[in-house]
């Protein structure tokens, strides 16, 4: 798979000859220097960005053989996301943030399932709180609950501890790996933290847009 962008100065290759597959339940860390293409690769895996050439298959489906509506539907049922900046909806409570993907998927038990998942991440007492009154660690735990509540086949995490202090980051990562094991999800995370990368079964190193051994 290749990804290039072209502007008035010419063509820049962001990703080149990317080729790998992940098994169900596998945990993989994508590592590399800033600007190496890690986050772009994660976006393409999710179908949020498009490759210039090549194919990405998610749960057996070629993501770019279907239209954006179909990709969005696939993501809603198969993919969870955790971001460095949390990406919570500021006008929604913790409970409503976690309910959102369930409601989009048409789940009638959205409130009950969201409440149970927030309890699992230790936030039973914070259901009605808005993100602005939650700490960074609490916001990331809401984001984890939102990602796992749909029981995704694949969880994608982009620098999930990058905005947190060390101790809080450790707590969040323990929770992420625990939930991942419980649900049997395939986990793909981008990280600059080698200690986190070593906890994954596989490490994919990107240098100048290529996978290196």
mmCIF file of N, CA and C in Angstrom, residues 1 14-20 29-42 45 190-191 203-213:
data_model
loop_
_atom_site.group_PDB
_atom_site.id
_atom_site.type_symbol
_atom_site.label_atom_id
_atom_site.label_comp_id
_atom_site.label_asym_id
_atom_site.label_seq_id
_atom_site.Cartn_x
_atom_site.Cartn_y
_atom_site.Cartn_z
ATOM 1 N N UNK A 1 0.842 -1.178 0.000
ATOM 2 C CA UNK A 1 0.000 0.000 0.000
ATOM 3 C C UNK A 1 0.890 1.245 0.000
ATOM 4 N N UNK A 14 4.358 9.546 1.554
ATOM 5 C CA UNK A 14 4.176 9.446 3.005
ATOM 6 C C UNK A 14 4.338 8.003 3.468
ATOM 7 N N UNK A 15 3.744 7.079 2.716
ATOM 8 C CA UNK A 15 3.879 5.651 2.998
ATOM 9 C C UNK A 15 4.248 4.932 1.716
ATOM 10 N N UNK A 16 5.166 3.966 1.835
ATOM 11 C CA UNK A 16 5.644 3.267 0.642
ATOM 12 C C UNK A 16 5.723 1.770 0.905
ATOM 13 N N UNK A 17 5.086 1.006 0.038
ATOM 14 C CA UNK A 17 5.198 -0.458 0.048
ATOM 15 C C UNK A 17 4.881 -1.048 1.425
ATOM 16 N N UNK A 18 3.779 -0.601 2.019
ATOM 17 C CA UNK A 18 3.344 -1.127 3.317
ATOM 18 C C UNK A 18 2.576 -2.421 3.093
ATOM 19 N N UNK A 19 3.010 -3.491 3.739
ATOM 20 C CA UNK A 19 2.380 -4.794 3.527
ATOM 21 C C UNK A 19 2.490 -5.620 4.811
ATOM 22 N N UNK A 20 1.382 -5.800 5.506
ATOM 23 C CA UNK A 20 1.368 -6.674 6.681
ATOM 24 C C UNK A 20 -0.070 -7.070 6.975
ATOM 25 N N UNK A 29 2.100 -2.785 18.037
ATOM 26 C CA UNK A 29 2.478 -1.387 18.224
ATOM 27 C C UNK A 29 3.142 -0.880 16.955
ATOM 28 N N UNK A 30 2.678 0.264 16.465
ATOM 29 C CA UNK A 30 3.325 0.942 15.338
ATOM 30 C C UNK A 30 4.220 2.023 15.931
ATOM 31 N N UNK A 31 5.516 1.910 15.693
ATOM 32 C CA UNK A 31 6.479 2.835 16.290
ATOM 33 C C UNK A 31 7.318 3.485 15.199
ATOM 34 N N UNK A 32 7.922 4.612 15.546
ATOM 35 C CA UNK A 32 8.764 5.334 14.598
ATOM 36 C C UNK A 32 8.870 6.789 15.000
ATOM 37 N N UNK A 33 9.779 7.486 14.371
ATOM 38 C CA UNK A 33 9.998 8.897 14.686
ATOM 39 C C UNK A 33 8.793 9.734 14.272
ATOM 40 N N UNK A 34 8.701 10.924 14.849
ATOM 41 C CA UNK A 34 7.652 11.865 14.461
ATOM 42 C C UNK A 34 7.772 12.162 12.970
ATOM 43 N N UNK A 35 6.633 12.118 12.271
ATOM 44 C CA UNK A 35 6.642 12.385 10.833
ATOM 45 C C UNK A 35 6.948 11.186 9.967
ATOM 46 N N UNK A 36 7.059 10.007 10.580
ATOM 47 C CA UNK A 36 7.407 8.809 9.803
ATOM 48 C C UNK A 36 6.221 8.211 9.069
ATOM 49 N N UNK A 37 4.992 8.645 9.424
ATOM 50 C CA UNK A 37 3.803 8.142 8.743
ATOM 51 C C UNK A 37 2.916 7.259 9.598
ATOM 52 N N UNK A 38 3.216 7.165 10.900
ATOM 53 C CA UNK A 38 2.470 6.255 11.786
ATOM 54 C C UNK A 38 0.981 6.577 11.837
ATOM 55 N N UNK A 39 0.655 7.838 12.116
ATOM 56 C CA UNK A 39 -0.756 8.211 12.267
ATOM 57 C C UNK A 39 -1.500 8.129 10.944
ATOM 58 N N UNK A 40 -0.809 8.439 9.843
ATOM 59 C CA UNK A 40 -1.436 8.291 8.525
ATOM 60 C C UNK A 40 -1.793 6.836 8.273
ATOM 61 N N UNK A 41 -0.874 5.931 8.627
ATOM 62 C CA UNK A 41 -1.138 4.505 8.469
ATOM 63 C C UNK A 41 -2.350 4.087 9.284
ATOM 64 N N UNK A 42 -2.453 4.560 10.515
ATOM 65 C CA UNK A 42 -3.591 4.206 11.356
ATOM 66 C C UNK A 42 -4.897 4.719 10.748
ATOM 67 N N UNK A 45 -5.844 2.432 7.887
ATOM 68 C CA UNK A 45 -6.370 1.167 8.392
ATOM 69 C C UNK A 45 -7.842 1.320 8.777
ATOM 70 N N UNK A 190 -0.478 3.250 18.015
ATOM 71 C CA UNK A 190 0.673 4.074 17.668
ATOM 72 C C UNK A 190 1.236 4.636 18.963
ATOM 73 N N UNK A 191 2.523 4.465 19.181
ATOM 74 C CA UNK A 191 3.130 4.987 20.397
ATOM 75 C C UNK A 191 4.593 5.321 20.173
ATOM 76 N N UNK A 203 5.765 -5.604 17.010
ATOM 77 C CA UNK A 203 6.152 -4.214 16.831
ATOM 78 C C UNK A 203 6.379 -3.964 15.338
ATOM 79 N N UNK A 204 5.718 -2.938 14.804
ATOM 80 C CA UNK A 204 5.858 -2.558 13.398
ATOM 81 C C UNK A 204 6.555 -1.207 13.366
ATOM 82 N N UNK A 205 7.794 -1.182 12.904
ATOM 83 C CA UNK A 205 8.581 0.044 12.914
ATOM 84 C C UNK A 205 8.541 0.716 11.556
ATOM 85 N N UNK A 206 8.171 2.003 11.563
ATOM 86 C CA UNK A 206 8.084 2.798 10.335
ATOM 87 C C UNK A 206 9.235 3.787 10.306
ATOM 88 N N UNK A 207 9.982 3.779 9.204
ATOM 89 C CA UNK A 207 11.025 4.786 8.974
ATOM 90 C C UNK A 207 10.837 5.337 7.588
ATOM 91 N N UNK A 208 10.684 6.662 7.509
ATOM 92 C CA UNK A 208 10.508 7.353 6.222
ATOM 93 C C UNK A 208 9.435 6.694 5.364
ATOM 94 N N UNK A 209 8.348 6.294 6.001
ATOM 95 C CA UNK A 209 7.213 5.767 5.290
ATOM 96 C C UNK A 209 7.275 4.299 4.942
ATOM 97 N N UNK A 210 8.338 3.606 5.357
ATOM 98 C CA UNK A 210 8.482 2.171 5.074
ATOM 99 C C UNK A 210 8.553 1.367 6.362
ATOM 100 N N UNK A 211 8.121 0.124 6.283
ATOM 101 C CA UNK A 211 8.287 -0.798 7.396
ATOM 102 C C UNK A 211 9.719 -1.326 7.378
ATOM 103 N N UNK A 212 10.400 -1.256 8.518
ATOM 104 C CA UNK A 212 11.757 -1.807 8.638
ATOM 105 C C UNK A 212 11.743 -2.901 9.700
ATOM 106 N N UNK A 213 12.652 -3.792 9.611
ATOM 107 C CA UNK A 213 12.748 -4.908 10.565
ATOM 108 C C UNK A 213 13.557 -4.495 11.779
#
